[in-house]
Short mmCIF file of C-alpha atoms in Angstrom, two decimals:
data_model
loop_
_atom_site.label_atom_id
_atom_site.label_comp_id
_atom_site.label_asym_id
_atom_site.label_seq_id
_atom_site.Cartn_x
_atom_site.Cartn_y
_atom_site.Cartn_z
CA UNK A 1 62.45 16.46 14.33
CA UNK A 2 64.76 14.04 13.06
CA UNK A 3 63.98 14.66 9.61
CA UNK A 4 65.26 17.67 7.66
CA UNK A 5 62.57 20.21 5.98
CA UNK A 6 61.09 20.25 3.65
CA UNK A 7 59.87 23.35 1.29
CA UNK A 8 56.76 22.66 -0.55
CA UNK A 9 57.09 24.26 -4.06
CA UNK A 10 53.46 25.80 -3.96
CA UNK A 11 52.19 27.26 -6.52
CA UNK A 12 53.77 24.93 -9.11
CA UNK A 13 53.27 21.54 -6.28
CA UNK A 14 49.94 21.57 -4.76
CA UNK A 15 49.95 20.64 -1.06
CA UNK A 16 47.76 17.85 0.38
CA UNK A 17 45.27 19.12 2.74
CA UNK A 18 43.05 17.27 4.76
CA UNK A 19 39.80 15.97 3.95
CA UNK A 20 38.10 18.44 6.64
CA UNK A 21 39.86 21.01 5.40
CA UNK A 22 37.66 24.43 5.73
CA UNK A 23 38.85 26.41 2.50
CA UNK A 24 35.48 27.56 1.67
CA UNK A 25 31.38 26.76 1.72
CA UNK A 26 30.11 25.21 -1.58
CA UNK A 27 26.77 25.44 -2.33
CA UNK A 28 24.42 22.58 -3.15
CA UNK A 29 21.39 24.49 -4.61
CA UNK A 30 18.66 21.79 -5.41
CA UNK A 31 18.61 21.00 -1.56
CA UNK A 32 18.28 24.56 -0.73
CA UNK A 33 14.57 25.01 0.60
CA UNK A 34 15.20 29.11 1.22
CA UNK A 35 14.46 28.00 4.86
CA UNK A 36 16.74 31.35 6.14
CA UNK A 37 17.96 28.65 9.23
CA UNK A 38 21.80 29.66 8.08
CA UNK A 39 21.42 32.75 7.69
CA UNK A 40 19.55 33.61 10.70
CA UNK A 41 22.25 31.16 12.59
CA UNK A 42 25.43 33.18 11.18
CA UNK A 43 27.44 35.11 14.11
CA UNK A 44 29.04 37.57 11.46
CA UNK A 45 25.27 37.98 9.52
CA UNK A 46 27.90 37.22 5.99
CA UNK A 47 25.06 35.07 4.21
CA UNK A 48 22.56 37.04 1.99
CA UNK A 49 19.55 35.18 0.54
CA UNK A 50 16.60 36.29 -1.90
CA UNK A 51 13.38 34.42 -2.35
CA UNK A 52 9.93 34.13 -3.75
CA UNK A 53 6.94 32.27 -3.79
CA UNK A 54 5.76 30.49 -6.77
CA UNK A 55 2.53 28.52 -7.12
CA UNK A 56 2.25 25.17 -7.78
CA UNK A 57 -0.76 23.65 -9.41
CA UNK A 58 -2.52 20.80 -7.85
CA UNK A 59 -1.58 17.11 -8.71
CA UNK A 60 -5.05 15.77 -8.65
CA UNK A 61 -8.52 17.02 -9.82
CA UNK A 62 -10.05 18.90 -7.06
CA UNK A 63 -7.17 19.23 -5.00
CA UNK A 64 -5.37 22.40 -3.06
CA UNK A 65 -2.78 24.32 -5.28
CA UNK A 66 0.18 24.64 -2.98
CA UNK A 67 3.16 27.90 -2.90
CA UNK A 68 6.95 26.78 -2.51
CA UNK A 69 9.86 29.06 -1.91
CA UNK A 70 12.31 29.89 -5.09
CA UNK A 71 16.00 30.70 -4.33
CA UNK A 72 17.08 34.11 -6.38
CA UNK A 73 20.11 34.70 -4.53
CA UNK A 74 22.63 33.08 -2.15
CA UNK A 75 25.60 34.65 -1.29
CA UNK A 76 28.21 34.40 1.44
CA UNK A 77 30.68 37.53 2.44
CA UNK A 78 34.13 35.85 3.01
CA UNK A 79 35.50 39.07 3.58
CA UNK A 80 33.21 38.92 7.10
CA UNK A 81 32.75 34.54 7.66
CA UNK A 82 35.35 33.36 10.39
CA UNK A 83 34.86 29.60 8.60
CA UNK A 84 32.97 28.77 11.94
CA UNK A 85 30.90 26.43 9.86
CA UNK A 86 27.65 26.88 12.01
CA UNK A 87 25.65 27.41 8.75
CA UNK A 88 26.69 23.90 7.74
CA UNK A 89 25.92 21.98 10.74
CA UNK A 90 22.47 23.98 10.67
CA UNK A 91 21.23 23.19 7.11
CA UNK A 92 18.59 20.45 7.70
CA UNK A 93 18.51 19.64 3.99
CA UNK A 94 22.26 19.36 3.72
CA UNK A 95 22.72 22.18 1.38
CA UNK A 96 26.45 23.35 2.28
CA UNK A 97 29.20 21.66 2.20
CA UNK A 98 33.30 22.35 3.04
CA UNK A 99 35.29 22.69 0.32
CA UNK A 100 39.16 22.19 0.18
CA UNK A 101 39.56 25.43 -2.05
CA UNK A 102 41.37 27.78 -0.69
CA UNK A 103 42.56 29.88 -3.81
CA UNK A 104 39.96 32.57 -3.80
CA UNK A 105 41.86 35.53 -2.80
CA UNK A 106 41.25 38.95 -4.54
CA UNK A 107 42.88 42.38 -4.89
CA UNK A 108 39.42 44.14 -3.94
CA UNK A 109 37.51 42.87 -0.77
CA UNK A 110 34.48 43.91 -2.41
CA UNK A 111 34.92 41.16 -5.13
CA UNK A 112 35.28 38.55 -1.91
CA UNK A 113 31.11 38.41 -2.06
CA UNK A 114 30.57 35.13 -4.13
CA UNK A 115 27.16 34.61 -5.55
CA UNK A 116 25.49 31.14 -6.00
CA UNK A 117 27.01 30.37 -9.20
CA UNK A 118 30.46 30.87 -8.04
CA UNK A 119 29.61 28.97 -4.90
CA UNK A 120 27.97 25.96 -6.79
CA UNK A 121 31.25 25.57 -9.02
CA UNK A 122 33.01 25.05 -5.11
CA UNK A 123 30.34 22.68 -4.84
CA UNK A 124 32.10 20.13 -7.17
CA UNK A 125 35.55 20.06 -5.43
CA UNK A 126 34.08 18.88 -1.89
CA UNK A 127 35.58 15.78 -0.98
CA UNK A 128 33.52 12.37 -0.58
CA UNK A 129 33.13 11.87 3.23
CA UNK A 130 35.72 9.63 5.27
CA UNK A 131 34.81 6.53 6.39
CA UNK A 132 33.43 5.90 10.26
CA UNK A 133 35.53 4.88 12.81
CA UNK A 134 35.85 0.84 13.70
CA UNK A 135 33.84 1.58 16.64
CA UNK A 136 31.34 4.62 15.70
CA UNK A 137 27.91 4.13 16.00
CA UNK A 138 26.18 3.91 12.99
CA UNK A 139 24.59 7.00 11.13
CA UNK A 140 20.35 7.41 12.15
CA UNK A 141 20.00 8.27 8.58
CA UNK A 142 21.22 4.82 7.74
CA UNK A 143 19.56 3.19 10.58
CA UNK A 144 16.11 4.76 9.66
CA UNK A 145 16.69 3.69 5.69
CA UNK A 146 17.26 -0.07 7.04
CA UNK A 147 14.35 -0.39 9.34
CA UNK A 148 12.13 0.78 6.35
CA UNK A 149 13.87 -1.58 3.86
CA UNK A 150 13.36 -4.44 6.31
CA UNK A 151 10.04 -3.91 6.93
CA UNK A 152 8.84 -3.43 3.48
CA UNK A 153 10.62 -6.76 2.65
CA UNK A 154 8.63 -8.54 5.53
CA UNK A 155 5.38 -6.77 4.24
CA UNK A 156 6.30 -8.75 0.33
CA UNK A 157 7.13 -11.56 2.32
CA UNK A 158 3.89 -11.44 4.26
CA UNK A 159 1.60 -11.01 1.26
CA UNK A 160 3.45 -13.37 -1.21
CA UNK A 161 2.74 -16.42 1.46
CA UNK A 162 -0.81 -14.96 1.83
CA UNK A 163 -0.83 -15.05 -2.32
CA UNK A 164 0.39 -18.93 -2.12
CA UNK A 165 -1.83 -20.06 0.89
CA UNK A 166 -4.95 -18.82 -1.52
CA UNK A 167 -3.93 -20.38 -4.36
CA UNK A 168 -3.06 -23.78 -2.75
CA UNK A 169 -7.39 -24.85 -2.18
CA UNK A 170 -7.62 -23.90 -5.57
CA UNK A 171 -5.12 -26.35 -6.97
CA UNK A 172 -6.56 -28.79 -4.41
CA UNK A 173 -10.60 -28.46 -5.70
CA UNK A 174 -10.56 -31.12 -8.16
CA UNK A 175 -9.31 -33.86 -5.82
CA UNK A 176 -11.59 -32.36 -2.93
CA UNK A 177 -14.70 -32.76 -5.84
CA UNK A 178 -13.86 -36.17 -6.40
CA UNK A 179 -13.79 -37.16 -2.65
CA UNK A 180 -16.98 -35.63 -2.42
CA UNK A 181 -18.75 -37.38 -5.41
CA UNK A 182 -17.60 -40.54 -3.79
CA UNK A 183 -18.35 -39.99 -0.30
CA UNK A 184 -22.09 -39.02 -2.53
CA UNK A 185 -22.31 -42.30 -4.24
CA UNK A 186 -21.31 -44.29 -0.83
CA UNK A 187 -24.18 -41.99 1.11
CA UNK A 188 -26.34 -43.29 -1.72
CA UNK A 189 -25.80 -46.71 -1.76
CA UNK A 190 -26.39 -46.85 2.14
CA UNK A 191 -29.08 -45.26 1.40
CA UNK A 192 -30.42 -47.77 -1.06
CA UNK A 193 -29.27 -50.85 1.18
CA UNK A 194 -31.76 -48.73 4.21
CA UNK A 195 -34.19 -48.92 2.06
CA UNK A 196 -34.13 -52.51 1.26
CA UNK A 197 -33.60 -53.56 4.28
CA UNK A 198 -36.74 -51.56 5.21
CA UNK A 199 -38.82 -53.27 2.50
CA UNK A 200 -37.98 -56.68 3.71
CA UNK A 201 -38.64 -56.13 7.51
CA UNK A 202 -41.99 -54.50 6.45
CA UNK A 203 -42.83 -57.59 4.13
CA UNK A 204 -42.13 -60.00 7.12
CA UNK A 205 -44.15 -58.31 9.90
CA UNK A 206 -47.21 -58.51 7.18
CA UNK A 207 -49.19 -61.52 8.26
CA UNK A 208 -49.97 -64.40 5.58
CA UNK A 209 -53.34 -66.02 4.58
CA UNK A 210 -54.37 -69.73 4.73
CA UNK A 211 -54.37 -71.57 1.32
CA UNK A 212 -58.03 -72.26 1.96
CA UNK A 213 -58.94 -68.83 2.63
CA UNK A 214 -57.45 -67.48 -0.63
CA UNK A 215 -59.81 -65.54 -2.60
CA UNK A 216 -60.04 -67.18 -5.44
CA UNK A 217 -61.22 -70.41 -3.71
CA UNK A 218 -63.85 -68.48 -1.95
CA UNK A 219 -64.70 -66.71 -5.25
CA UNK A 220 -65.66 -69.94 -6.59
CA UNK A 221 -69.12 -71.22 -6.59
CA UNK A 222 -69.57 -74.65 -4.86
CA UNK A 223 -70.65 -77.59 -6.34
CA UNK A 224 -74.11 -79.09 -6.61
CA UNK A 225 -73.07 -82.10 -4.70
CA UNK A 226 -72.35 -79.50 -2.01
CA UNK A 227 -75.63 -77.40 -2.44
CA UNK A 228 -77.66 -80.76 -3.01
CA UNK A 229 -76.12 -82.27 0.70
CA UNK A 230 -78.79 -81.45 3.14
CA UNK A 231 -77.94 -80.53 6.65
CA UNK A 232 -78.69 -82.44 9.89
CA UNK A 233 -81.56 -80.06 10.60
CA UNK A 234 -82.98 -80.23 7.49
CA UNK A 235 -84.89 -83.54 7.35
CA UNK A 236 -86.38 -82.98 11.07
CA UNK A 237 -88.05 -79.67 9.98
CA UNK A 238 -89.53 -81.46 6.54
CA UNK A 239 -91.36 -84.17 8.27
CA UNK A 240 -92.11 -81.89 10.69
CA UNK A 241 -93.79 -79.70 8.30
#
């Protein structure tokens, strides 16, 4: 109030609206699933859509062919919306968006019945959204993005130190061969040293025979002076005889 006026020279000066400004519903039509949920939703029954069904092959070999919906039509009656923008907040696939045009008047209000073309060139004038509040929560959409992001990260993470701890015996086997060969060779020589140790405990428990009572002495054949020597008994039993 303590400023003068000021006349805004419109239509040579345009005038700067606000970013949710409701001039009129542009049409994204690639996100458009012919779902009927704005339609049905509308209080004034302005939207008019036209659809068919189209068959899609199967992907894979053997699989189910599948029917989608095709948009023909999409049109909105301004002559009947009251820019409650129900339709909008209804779209689940985020189809329809507010536009800032507002320069759509005509001389007929037959001719106020835009079709989907007109409605997709409104489509490109729809401001970018305006950033959250300091203290908003943050979108689910976003939320739900992050949660998957983190936890395909931790999945990488998981199998790239499952990938490592695999390959870490196999840089380790050639070291791990040569302890064994060694431990091999010392379990042989032990082995070896049992074994003679064996031997020589088995050689001393053997018991040893006299020099006398060698075999080649008693191989030998005595002498004659031996055979010749009579016993004691011997004479007695000649003169006896």
């Amino acid at each position: 109030m303590t400023r003068k006026t000021v006349t805004e020279q419109y239509p040579d000066a345009q005038p700067e609206l606000p970013p949710r400004t409701r001039g009129v519903i542009g049409l994204f039509e690639e996100n458009c699933t012919v779902c009927m949920l704005c339609a049905r939703e509308c209080p004034d029954w302005c939207i008019y859509i036209d659809s068919h069904k189209e068959t899609v092959p199967a992907a894979t070999p053997g699989g189910r062919d599948r029917s989608r919906n095709v948009l023909d039509r999409f049109a909105i009656d301004f002559s009947l919306c009251m820019y409650c923008g129900i339709c909008i907040e209804v779209c689940p696939f985020d189809a329809l968006f507010w536009s800032p045009e507002f320069e759509y008047s005509e001389t007929d209000i037959r001719d106020l019945t835009h079709e989907r073309d007109k409605l997709r060139e409104w489509m490109w004038t729809v401001p970018a959204p305006p950033a959250l509040d300091p203290g908003a929560e943050e979108p689910k959409e976003l939320v739900a993005a992050r949660k998957t992001a983190d936890k395909l990260a931790a999945q990488q993470q998981t199998a790239r130190q499952e990938a490592a701890q695999q390959d870490a015996p196999r840089a380790t086997e050639p070291h791990a061969d040569a302890q064994a060969s060694a431990a091999d060779a010392q379990d042989s020589a032990a082995d070896q040293q049992a074994r003679a140790a064996d031997e020589q405990a088995r050689a001393a428990e053997r018991p040893t025979r006299p020099m006398g009572d060698s075999k080649q002495q008693t191989d030998q054949p005595r002498t004659t002076s031996d055979q010749a020597q009579p016993t004691s008994d011997q004479p007695e039993q000649e003169g006896r005889s």
